[in-house]
Amino acid sequence: NESAPFSAHSDGNEECDDVKHLLNPLSLSRFIDHAYQKASDSLLDLLLNKYDVLSSLIFMKKYFLLDQGDFFVDFLDAAEEELVQELPNVSQGRVQNWLASSVAKTIEVAPPRTNSQENNTASHSSQLASSLRFNFKKKSLNEQLEDFHRRGNGSKKRSNQRNLSGFEALELDFESVPFPTSLVLNVQQIRSYQFVFRQIFFAKYVERQLVHMWTDHQLLKQMMVTIRREFGPTLSLRRRMIHFIQNFVYYMKFDVIEPNWRAMESKLRAAQDYCSNNDANNTSRESFPRTVDDMLMEHNQFLICIVTQCLLTNSDLIKTVTKLMTTCLLFTTEIKKFIASTKLHEYHEITRVERSKLRHGKGSKYISGAEFRAKRDERIKRCSERILGELKTPTYQHMIRRFDEVFSTHLATFMKLLKEDHGSRSNAHLANLMMQLDYNYFVSSSISTKE
């Protein structure tokens, strides 16, 4: 074999030359580098092309980073009533079945790929999909992060355990990760994905609840002439909460995850082309992984960036943002109780039935337009008076004032911490979040007024 540095079949003189090469540090170093590069190229090609590790990372982005919205909506439509319960009361088997169903639906509707290599994406991802499951943690994300960061110095801190809801305890995991994907998705890297998942999942759930509250408030449009003054503080607080949570979710998904993902994906695509073309002599200055170690480092750097920029390494910021989201969630719960007490949905259901009779009724079921409008106006008047009475009660007004004070306090603290962290560490990504949350300087002016 002429290409081999040393031949197995050689005469005595050649054997002496081989020994001299081995004793020569420069020649030995070149031989080791050649063997390492050849083995590394083969393993990199195996991971990126035959086993298509990039498709596994795309799977992680879809489900652990909630890139695929239809999965989130389909799963919550089925599991929401179960997950609002405290953890001991949650049927984990039912939740797992809903997870499997939602994942199967979203994989089935995946768009067809453009080439034969990409057509293997579903088959590679199916192994991960079949192994995907939910864990229910007994500790909140804050407590889990504190334990993780304290592990280095060995300190222990006992915290008052409380029963978490299913939403707070939910965490995605795998029963097992097949080899060689496990080289890229080891236990530590999956834990990083889990931290980000718990953060985004809870934030999107809070956003979902606030949007549902907005939908309920649309039923009050016909009564706004009567109740606008008393209901104004509630609408204003809801608007501020939606503005916060939607901008926070947007920041994590589109200011943090998406740009970091695009940077990593472009480098891995370039490495795929490098391996497919067997272009070992490529001297291009384009930065992309040329060894397995480079690829693992690129993925690690991606995870470090998103965990840090999603605020998960700053205990003060993550505690404050959790308090903000919890306040929003409690507010939606109280308003939901208020809407139920006014029987607003019952009034609208009666109006819907009578409108159907107006359009399609015959004989005794027919109702005239004048009769329909008279009954509807009478119902609106009675409902408006009922709601107005509730809005004027000291209990309701105190509740709204208290939620406004707590939310404003936590938001002011959050903005101060963002400003301090941005100034001390020059974290440019935090500037986007601050600008989105305080685009009209309302929060800044509120903080200045209180100070």
CSV table of C-alpha atoms in Angstrom, one decimal:
chain,number,residue,atom,x,y,z
A,1,ASN,CA,0.0,0.0,0.0
A,2,GLU,CA,1.9,3.0,-1.3
A,3,SER,CA,-0.3,5.5,0.5
A,4,ALA,CA,0.4,4.1,4.0
A,5,PRO,CA,3.2,5.8,5.9
A,6,PHE,CA,4.7,2.4,6.9
A,7,SER,CA,4.3,-0.8,5.0
A,8,ALA,CA,3.7,-4.2,6.6
A,9,HIS,CA,5.7,-6.0,3.8
A,10,SER,CA,9.1,-4.5,3.5
A,11,ASP,CA,12.7,-5.6,3.2
A,12,GLY,CA,15.3,-5.1,5.9
A,13,ASN,CA,16.4,-1.6,4.6
A,14,GLU,CA,12.8,-0.4,4.6
A,15,GLU,CA,12.3,-1.7,8.1
A,16,CYS,CA,15.3,0.2,9.2
A,17,ASP,CA,13.8,3.3,7.6
A,18,ASP,CA,10.6,2.7,9.4
A,19,VAL,CA,12.4,2.5,12.7
A,20,LYS,CA,14.2,5.8,11.9
A,21,HIS,CA,10.8,7.4,11.1
A,22,LEU,CA,9.4,6.2,14.4
A,23,LEU,CA,12.4,7.6,16.3
A,24,ASN,CA,12.0,10.9,14.5
A,25,PRO,CA,9.6,13.1,16.6
A,26,LEU,CA,8.6,15.2,13.6
A,27,SER,CA,7.8,12.2,11.4
A,28,LEU,CA,6.0,10.4,14.3
A,29,SER,CA,3.9,13.6,14.9
A,30,ARG,CA,2.9,13.8,11.3
A,31,PHE,CA,1.9,10.1,11.2
A,32,ILE,CA,-0.3,10.5,14.3
A,33,ASP,CA,-1.9,13.7,12.9
A,34,HIS,CA,-2.6,11.9,9.6
A,35,ALA,CA,-4.2,8.9,11.5
A,36,TYR,CA,-6.2,11.2,13.7
A,37,GLN,CA,-7.5,13.3,10.8
A,38,LYS,CA,-8.5,10.2,8.8
A,39,ALA,CA,-10.4,8.7,11.8
A,40,SER,CA,-12.0,12.0,12.6
A,41,ASP,CA,-13.2,12.6,9.0
A,42,SER,CA,-14.7,9.1,9.0
A,43,LEU,CA,-16.5,9.6,12.3
A,44,LEU,CA,-17.7,13.1,11.3
A,45,ASP,CA,-19.1,11.8,8.0
A,46,LEU,CA,-20.8,8.9,9.9
A,47,LEU,CA,-22.5,11.3,12.3
A,48,LEU,CA,-23.5,14.0,9.9
A,49,ASN,CA,-24.5,11.9,6.9
A,50,LYS,CA,-25.2,8.3,7.7
A,51,TYR,CA,-26.9,8.9,11.1
A,52,ASP,CA,-27.9,12.5,10.2
A,53,VAL,CA,-27.3,14.0,13.7
A,54,LEU,CA,-28.5,17.3,12.4
A,55,SER,CA,-32.0,15.9,12.1
A,56,SER,CA,-31.9,14.9,15.7
A,57,LEU,CA,-31.0,18.4,16.7
A,58,ILE,CA,-33.9,19.7,14.6
A,59,PHE,CA,-36.1,17.3,16.6
A,60,MET,CA,-34.8,18.8,19.8
A,61,LYS,CA,-35.5,22.3,18.5
A,62,LYS,CA,-39.1,21.3,17.6
A,63,TYR,CA,-40.1,19.8,20.8
A,64,PHE,CA,-37.7,20.8,23.6
A,65,LEU,CA,-37.5,24.4,22.4
A,66,LEU,CA,-41.1,24.4,21.3
A,67,ASP,CA,-40.4,25.5,17.7
A,68,GLN,CA,-43.4,23.7,16.4
A,69,GLY,CA,-46.5,25.6,17.6
A,70,ASP,CA,-49.1,22.9,16.5
A,71,PHE,CA,-47.5,20.4,18.9
A,72,PHE,CA,-47.9,22.8,21.9
A,73,VAL,CA,-51.5,23.7,21.0
A,74,ASP,CA,-52.6,20.2,20.2
A,75,PHE,CA,-51.1,18.8,23.5
A,76,LEU,CA,-52.5,21.6,25.7
A,77,ASP,CA,-56.0,21.2,24.1
A,78,ALA,CA,-56.0,17.7,25.4
A,79,ALA,CA,-54.0,17.9,28.6
A,80,GLU,CA,-54.8,21.3,30.1
A,81,GLU,CA,-57.5,20.2,32.5
A,82,GLU,CA,-55.2,17.5,33.8
A,83,LEU,CA,-52.1,19.7,34.2
A,84,VAL,CA,-53.8,22.5,36.1
A,85,GLN,CA,-54.2,20.1,39.1
A,86,GLU,CA,-51.6,19.6,41.8
A,87,LEU,CA,-48.9,17.1,40.9
A,88,PRO,CA,-50.2,14.2,43.2
A,89,ASN,CA,-53.6,14.4,41.4
A,90,VAL,CA,-52.2,14.4,37.8
A,91,SER,CA,-52.7,11.2,35.9
A,92,GLN,CA,-49.2,10.8,34.4
A,93,GLY,CA,-50.2,7.9,32.1
A,94,ARG,CA,-52.9,10.0,30.4
A,95,VAL,CA,-50.5,12.9,30.0
A,96,GLN,CA,-47.9,10.5,28.4
A,97,ASN,CA,-50.6,9.2,26.0
A,98,TRP,CA,-51.5,12.7,24.9
A,99,LEU,CA,-47.8,13.5,24.4
A,100,ALA,CA,-47.4,10.4,22.1
A,101,SER,CA,-50.5,11.4,20.2
A,102,SER,CA,-49.4,15.0,19.7
A,103,VAL,CA,-45.9,14.0,18.6
A,104,ALA,CA,-47.3,11.5,16.1
A,105,LYS,CA,-49.7,14.1,14.6
A,106,THR,CA,-46.9,16.7,14.1
A,107,ILE,CA,-44.5,14.2,12.6
A,108,GLU,CA,-47.1,12.9,10.2
A,109,VAL,CA,-47.8,16.4,8.8
A,110,ALA,CA,-44.1,17.2,8.4
A,111,PRO,CA,-43.5,18.7,4.9
A,112,PRO,CA,-41.8,16.4,2.3
A,113,ARG,CA,-38.1,16.8,1.9
A,114,THR,CA,-36.4,17.8,-1.3
A,115,ASN,CA,-33.7,15.2,-1.6
A,116,SER,CA,-33.1,11.6,-0.7
A,117,GLN,CA,-30.8,12.3,2.2
A,118,GLU,CA,-33.3,14.6,3.8
A,119,ASN,CA,-36.0,12.0,3.4
A,120,ASN,CA,-34.2,10.0,6.0
A,121,THR,CA,-34.9,12.7,8.6
A,122,ALA,CA,-38.2,11.2,9.8
A,123,SER,CA,-36.7,7.7,10.2
A,124,HIS,CA,-33.8,9.1,12.3
A,125,SER,CA,-36.1,11.3,14.4
A,126,SER,CA,-38.7,8.5,14.9
A,127,GLN,CA,-36.2,6.7,17.2
A,128,LEU,CA,-36.1,9.8,19.4
A,129,ALA,CA,-39.9,10.3,19.1
A,130,SER,CA,-40.7,6.8,20.3
A,131,SER,CA,-38.4,7.3,23.3
A,132,LEU,CA,-39.8,10.7,24.2
A,133,ARG,CA,-41.6,11.0,27.5
A,134,PHE,CA,-42.6,13.4,30.3
A,135,ASN,CA,-41.0,13.6,33.7
A,136,PHE,CA,-42.8,15.3,36.6
A,137,LYS,CA,-40.2,17.0,38.8
A,138,LYS,CA,-40.9,17.6,42.5
A,139,LYS,CA,-38.9,20.9,42.4
A,140,SER,CA,-39.7,24.0,40.5
A,141,LEU,CA,-37.3,25.3,37.8
A,142,ASN,CA,-35.9,27.9,40.3
A,143,GLU,CA,-35.1,25.2,42.9
A,144,GLN,CA,-33.7,22.9,40.2
A,145,LEU,CA,-31.4,25.7,38.9
A,146,GLU,CA,-30.3,26.6,42.5
A,147,ASP,CA,-29.4,22.9,43.1
A,148,PHE,CA,-27.5,22.8,39.8
A,149,HIS,CA,-25.5,25.9,40.5
A,150,ARG,CA,-24.8,25.0,44.2
A,151,ARG,CA,-23.5,21.6,43.3
A,152,GLY,CA,-20.1,23.0,42.6
A,153,ASN,CA,-19.5,24.4,46.1
A,154,GLY,CA,-21.2,21.5,47.9
A,155,SER,CA,-23.5,23.7,49.9
A,156,LYS,CA,-27.0,22.6,50.7
A,157,LYS,CA,-30.1,24.6,51.3
A,158,ARG,CA,-33.4,23.2,52.5
A,159,SER,CA,-36.4,24.8,50.8
A,160,ASN,CA,-40.0,24.6,51.8
A,161,GLN,CA,-41.5,22.1,49.4
A,162,ARG,CA,-44.9,22.8,48.0
A,163,ASN,CA,-47.1,20.9,45.6
A,164,LEU,CA,-46.4,22.1,42.1
A,165,SER,CA,-49.1,22.1,39.4
A,166,GLY,CA,-48.6,19.8,36.5
A,167,PHE,CA,-47.6,22.8,34.3
A,168,GLU,CA,-44.8,23.8,36.7
A,169,ALA,CA,-43.5,20.2,37.1
A,170,LEU,CA,-43.6,19.1,33.5
A,171,GLU,CA,-40.3,18.2,31.8
A,172,LEU,CA,-39.5,16.4,28.6
A,173,ASP,CA,-37.0,13.5,28.6
A,174,PHE,CA,-35.9,10.4,26.8
A,175,GLU,CA,-36.0,6.8,28.0
A,176,SER,CA,-32.8,6.3,26.0
A,177,VAL,CA,-30.8,8.0,23.3
A,178,PRO,CA,-29.5,5.7,20.6
A,179,PHE,CA,-25.8,5.6,19.7
A,180,PRO,CA,-24.2,7.5,18.1
A,181,THR,CA,-26.7,10.3,18.7
A,182,SER,CA,-25.8,10.0,22.4
A,183,LEU,CA,-22.4,11.4,21.6
A,184,VAL,CA,-24.1,14.7,20.8
A,185,LEU,CA,-27.0,14.4,23.2
A,186,ASN,CA,-25.5,13.3,26.4
A,187,VAL,CA,-27.1,13.8,29.9
A,188,GLN,CA,-25.6,17.2,30.5
A,189,GLN,CA,-26.7,18.6,27.2
A,190,ILE,CA,-30.3,17.2,27.5
A,191,ARG,CA,-30.4,18.8,30.9
A,192,SER,CA,-29.7,22.2,29.3
A,193,TYR,CA,-32.6,21.6,26.8
A,194,GLN,CA,-34.8,20.7,29.7
A,195,PHE,CA,-34.1,23.9,31.6
A,196,VAL,CA,-35.0,26.0,28.5
A,197,PHE,CA,-38.1,23.8,27.8
A,198,ARG,CA,-39.5,24.4,31.3
A,199,GLN,CA,-39.0,28.1,31.0
A,200,ILE,CA,-40.6,28.5,27.6
A,201,PHE,CA,-43.4,26.0,28.3
A,202,PHE,CA,-44.5,27.8,31.4
A,203,ALA,CA,-44.2,31.2,29.7
A,204,LYS,CA,-46.3,30.1,26.7
A,205,TYR,CA,-48.9,28.6,29.0
A,206,VAL,CA,-49.2,31.9,30.8
A,207,GLU,CA,-49.6,33.6,27.5
A,208,ARG,CA,-52.3,31.2,26.5
A,209,GLN,CA,-54.3,31.9,29.7
A,210,LEU,CA,-54.0,35.7,29.1
A,211,VAL,CA,-55.2,35.3,25.5
A,212,HIS,CA,-58.2,33.3,26.7
A,213,MET,CA,-59.0,36.0,29.2
A,214,TRP,CA,-58.8,38.6,26.3
A,215,THR,CA,-61.3,36.3,24.4
A,216,ASP,CA,-63.7,36.4,27.4
A,217,HIS,CA,-63.4,40.2,27.6
A,218,GLN,CA,-64.6,40.5,24.0
A,219,LEU,CA,-68.0,39.2,25.2
A,220,LEU,CA,-68.3,42.4,27.2
A,221,LYS,CA,-68.1,44.8,24.2
A,222,GLN,CA,-71.8,45.4,24.1
A,223,MET,CA,-71.8,46.4,27.7
A,224,MET,CA,-68.7,48.7,27.6
A,225,VAL,CA,-70.8,51.9,27.6
A,226,THR,CA,-72.1,50.9,31.0
A,227,ILE,CA,-69.1,49.3,32.6
A,228,ARG,CA,-66.1,50.9,30.9
A,229,ARG,CA,-65.1,53.2,33.8
A,230,GLU,CA,-65.2,50.5,36.5
A,231,PHE,CA,-63.7,47.8,34.2
A,232,GLY,CA,-61.0,50.0,32.8
A,233,PRO,CA,-58.3,49.1,35.5
A,234,THR,CA,-58.8,45.4,34.7
A,235,LEU,CA,-58.5,45.9,31.0
A,236,SER,CA,-55.4,48.1,31.5
A,237,LEU,CA,-53.7,45.5,33.7
A,238,ARG,CA,-54.5,42.7,31.3
A,239,ARG,CA,-53.0,44.7,28.4
A,240,ARG,CA,-49.8,45.3,30.4
A,241,MET,CA,-49.5,41.6,31.3
A,242,ILE,CA,-50.0,40.4,27.7
A,243,HIS,CA,-47.5,43.0,26.5
A,244,PHE,CA,-44.9,41.6,29.0
A,245,ILE,CA,-45.4,37.9,28.4
A,246,GLN,CA,-45.7,38.1,24.6
A,247,ASN,CA,-42.5,40.1,24.4
A,248,PHE,CA,-40.7,37.8,26.8
A,249,VAL,CA,-41.7,34.8,24.7
A,250,TYR,CA,-40.7,36.6,21.5
A,251,TYR,CA,-37.3,37.5,23.0
A,252,MET,CA,-36.5,33.9,23.9
A,253,LYS,CA,-37.7,32.3,20.7
A,254,PHE,CA,-36.7,34.9,18.1
A,255,ASP,CA,-33.9,37.0,19.7
A,256,VAL,CA,-32.1,34.1,21.4
A,257,ILE,CA,-32.9,30.7,20.1
A,258,GLU,CA,-33.4,31.4,16.4
A,259,PRO,CA,-30.3,33.4,15.6
A,260,ASN,CA,-28.1,31.0,17.6
A,261,TRP,CA,-29.7,28.0,15.9
A,262,ARG,CA,-29.2,29.5,12.5
A,263,ALA,CA,-25.5,30.1,13.2
A,264,MET,CA,-25.0,26.5,14.4
A,265,GLU,CA,-27.1,25.0,11.6
A,266,SER,CA,-25.2,26.8,8.8
A,267,LYS,CA,-21.9,25.5,10.2
A,268,LEU,CA,-23.2,21.9,10.5
A,269,ARG,CA,-24.6,22.1,6.9
A,270,ALA,CA,-21.2,23.3,5.7
A,271,ALA,CA,-19.6,20.4,7.6
A,272,GLN,CA,-22.0,18.0,5.9
A,273,ASP,CA,-21.0,19.3,2.5
A,274,TYR,CA,-17.4,19.0,3.5
A,275,CYS,CA,-17.8,15.3,4.4
A,276,SER,CA,-20.1,14.5,1.4
A,277,ASN,CA,-17.6,15.9,-1.1
A,278,ASN,CA,-14.6,14.3,0.6
A,279,ASP,CA,-12.9,17.6,0.2
A,280,ALA,CA,-10.1,17.0,2.6
A,281,ASN,CA,-7.9,19.5,0.8
A,282,ASN,CA,-10.4,22.3,1.3
A,283,THR,CA,-8.4,25.3,2.4
A,284,SER,CA,-11.4,27.7,2.6
A,285,ARG,CA,-11.3,30.1,5.6
A,286,GLU,CA,-15.0,29.5,6.1
A,287,SER,CA,-15.6,28.5,9.8
A,288,PHE,CA,-17.3,25.2,10.2
A,289,PRO,CA,-16.5,22.0,12.2
A,290,ARG,CA,-13.9,19.8,10.5
A,291,THR,CA,-13.6,17.3,13.4
A,292,VAL,CA,-16.0,15.6,15.8
A,293,ASP,CA,-14.6,17.6,18.6
A,294,ASP,CA,-15.3,20.8,16.7
A,295,MET,CA,-18.9,19.7,16.1
A,296,LEU,CA,-19.5,18.9,19.8
A,297,MET,CA,-18.0,22.2,20.8
A,298,GLU,CA,-20.3,24.0,18.3
A,299,HIS,CA,-23.3,22.3,19.8
A,300,ASN,CA,-22.1,23.0,23.4
A,301,GLN,CA,-21.6,26.7,22.5
A,302,PHE,CA,-25.2,26.9,21.2
A,303,LEU,CA,-26.6,25.5,24.4
A,304,ILE,CA,-24.4,27.8,26.6
A,305,CYS,CA,-25.7,30.8,24.6
A,306,ILE,CA,-29.4,30.0,24.8
A,307,VAL,CA,-29.3,29.0,28.5
A,308,THR,CA,-27.4,32.2,29.4
A,309,GLN,CA,-29.5,34.5,27.2
A,310,CYS,CA,-32.7,33.0,28.4
A,311,LEU,CA,-31.7,34.3,31.8
A,312,LEU,CA,-31.3,30.9,33.3
A,313,THR,CA,-27.8,31.5,34.7
A,314,ASN,CA,-28.9,34.7,36.6
A,315,SER,CA,-30.8,33.6,39.7
A,316,ASP,CA,-32.1,37.1,40.5
A,317,LEU,CA,-33.5,37.6,37.0
A,318,ILE,CA,-35.1,34.1,36.8
A,319,LYS,CA,-36.7,34.5,40.2
A,320,THR,CA,-38.2,37.8,39.3
A,321,VAL,CA,-39.5,36.7,35.9
A,322,THR,CA,-41.0,33.6,37.5
A,323,LYS,CA,-42.8,35.9,40.0
A,324,LEU,CA,-44.1,38.0,37.1
A,325,MET,CA,-45.5,35.0,35.3
A,326,THR,CA,-47.0,33.5,38.4
A,327,THR,CA,-48.7,36.9,39.1
A,328,CYS,CA,-50.2,36.8,35.6
A,329,LEU,CA,-51.4,33.3,36.1
A,330,LEU,CA,-53.1,34.0,39.4
A,331,PHE,CA,-54.7,37.1,37.8
A,332,THR,CA,-56.2,35.0,35.0
A,333,THR,CA,-57.5,32.5,37.5
A,334,GLU,CA,-59.3,35.2,39.6
A,335,ILE,CA,-60.8,36.9,36.5
A,336,LYS,CA,-62.0,33.5,35.2
A,337,LYS,CA,-63.8,33.0,38.5
A,338,PHE,CA,-65.3,36.5,38.2
A,339,ILE,CA,-66.5,35.9,34.6
A,340,ALA,CA,-68.1,32.6,35.8
A,341,SER,CA,-69.9,34.4,38.6
A,342,THR,CA,-71.5,36.9,36.1
A,343,LYS,CA,-73.0,34.0,34.0
A,344,LEU,CA,-71.8,35.9,30.9
A,345,HIS,CA,-71.3,32.8,28.8
A,346,GLU,CA,-74.9,31.7,29.6
A,347,TYR,CA,-76.3,35.0,28.4
A,348,HIS,CA,-74.3,34.7,25.2
A,349,GLU,CA,-75.4,31.1,24.7
A,350,ILE,CA,-79.1,32.2,25.0
A,351,THR,CA,-78.5,35.0,22.5
A,352,ARG,CA,-76.9,32.5,20.1
A,353,VAL,CA,-79.8,30.1,20.3
A,354,GLU,CA,-82.3,32.9,19.7
A,355,ARG,CA,-80.3,34.2,16.7
A,356,SER,CA,-80.5,30.7,15.2
A,357,LYS,CA,-84.3,30.7,15.6
A,358,LEU,CA,-84.4,34.1,14.0
A,359,ARG,CA,-82.5,32.8,10.9
A,360,HIS,CA,-83.8,29.3,10.6
A,361,GLY,CA,-86.8,28.8,12.9
A,362,LYS,CA,-90.2,27.9,11.6
A,363,GLY,CA,-93.7,27.8,13.1
A,364,SER,CA,-93.6,27.9,16.9
A,365,LYS,CA,-89.8,28.1,16.9
A,366,TYR,CA,-89.7,31.3,14.8
A,367,ILE,CA,-88.8,34.5,16.5
A,368,SER,CA,-89.2,38.0,14.9
A,369,GLY,CA,-86.3,40.4,14.5
A,370,ALA,CA,-88.0,43.0,16.9
A,371,GLU,CA,-88.6,40.3,19.5
A,372,PHE,CA,-85.0,39.1,19.2
A,373,ARG,CA,-83.6,42.6,19.7
A,374,ALA,CA,-85.9,43.4,22.6
A,375,LYS,CA,-84.9,40.2,24.5
A,376,ARG,CA,-81.2,40.7,23.7
A,377,ASP,CA,-81.2,44.3,24.9
A,378,GLU,CA,-83.1,43.3,28.0
A,379,ARG,CA,-80.5,40.6,28.7
A,380,ILE,CA,-77.6,43.0,28.1
A,381,LYS,CA,-79.1,45.5,30.5
A,382,ARG,CA,-79.6,42.9,33.2
A,383,CYS,CA,-76.1,41.4,32.7
A,384,SER,CA,-74.5,44.9,32.7
A,385,GLU,CA,-76.2,45.8,36.0
A,386,ARG,CA,-75.0,42.5,37.5
A,387,ILE,CA,-71.4,43.0,36.3
A,388,LEU,CA,-71.4,46.6,37.4
A,389,GLY,CA,-72.5,45.6,40.8
A,390,GLU,CA,-69.6,43.1,41.1
A,391,LEU,CA,-67.1,45.6,39.8
A,392,LYS,CA,-68.1,48.2,42.4
A,393,THR,CA,-67.6,45.8,45.3
A,394,PRO,CA,-64.7,46.7,47.6
A,395,THR,CA,-63.4,43.1,47.3
A,396,TYR,CA,-63.0,43.2,43.5
A,397,GLN,CA,-61.5,46.7,43.5
A,398,HIS,CA,-59.0,45.7,46.2
A,399,MET,CA,-58.1,42.6,44.2
A,400,ILE,CA,-57.3,44.6,41.1
A,401,ARG,CA,-55.3,47.2,43.0
A,402,ARG,CA,-53.3,44.5,44.7
A,403,PHE,CA,-52.5,42.7,41.5
A,404,ASP,CA,-51.5,46.0,39.8
A,405,GLU,CA,-49.2,46.8,42.7
A,406,VAL,CA,-47.6,43.4,42.8
A,407,PHE,CA,-47.1,43.2,39.0
A,408,SER,CA,-45.8,46.8,38.8
A,409,THR,CA,-43.3,46.1,41.6
A,410,HIS,CA,-42.0,42.9,40.1
A,411,LEU,CA,-41.8,44.5,36.6
A,412,ALA,CA,-39.8,47.4,38.0
A,413,THR,CA,-37.4,45.1,39.8
A,414,PHE,CA,-37.0,43.0,36.6
A,415,MET,CA,-36.2,46.1,34.5
A,416,LYS,CA,-33.6,47.3,37.1
A,417,LEU,CA,-32.0,43.9,37.1
A,418,LEU,CA,-31.9,43.8,33.3
A,419,LYS,CA,-30.3,47.2,33.2
A,420,GLU,CA,-27.7,46.3,35.8
A,421,ASP,CA,-26.8,43.0,34.1
A,422,HIS,CA,-26.6,44.7,30.7
A,423,GLY,CA,-24.4,47.4,32.1
A,424,SER,CA,-22.0,45.2,34.0
A,425,ARG,CA,-21.6,42.4,31.5
A,426,SER,CA,-22.3,44.3,28.2
A,427,ASN,CA,-24.9,41.7,27.3
A,428,ALA,CA,-26.2,43.1,24.0
A,429,HIS,CA,-29.1,40.7,23.8
A,430,LEU,CA,-30.6,42.2,26.9
A,431,ALA,CA,-30.9,45.5,25.2
A,432,ASN,CA,-33.5,44.1,22.8
A,433,LEU,CA,-35.6,42.8,25.7
A,434,MET,CA,-35.4,46.1,27.6
A,435,MET,CA,-36.4,48.0,24.5
A,436,GLN,CA,-39.4,45.7,23.8
A,437,LEU,CA,-40.7,45.9,27.4
A,438,ASP,CA,-40.2,49.6,27.7
A,439,TYR,CA,-40.6,50.9,24.2
A,440,ASN,CA,-42.6,54.0,25.3
A,441,TYR,CA,-40.6,54.5,28.5
A,442,PHE,CA,-43.8,53.8,30.6
A,443,VAL,CA,-42.0,51.4,33.0
A,444,SER,CA,-39.0,53.7,33.3
A,445,SER,CA,-41.1,56.7,34.1
A,446,SER,CA,-43.1,54.7,36.7
A,447,ILE,CA,-39.9,53.6,38.4
A,448,SER,CA,-38.6,57.2,38.4
A,449,THR,CA,-41.9,58.4,39.9
A,450,LYS,CA,-41.8,55.9,42.7
A,451,GLU,CA,-38.2,56.7,43.5
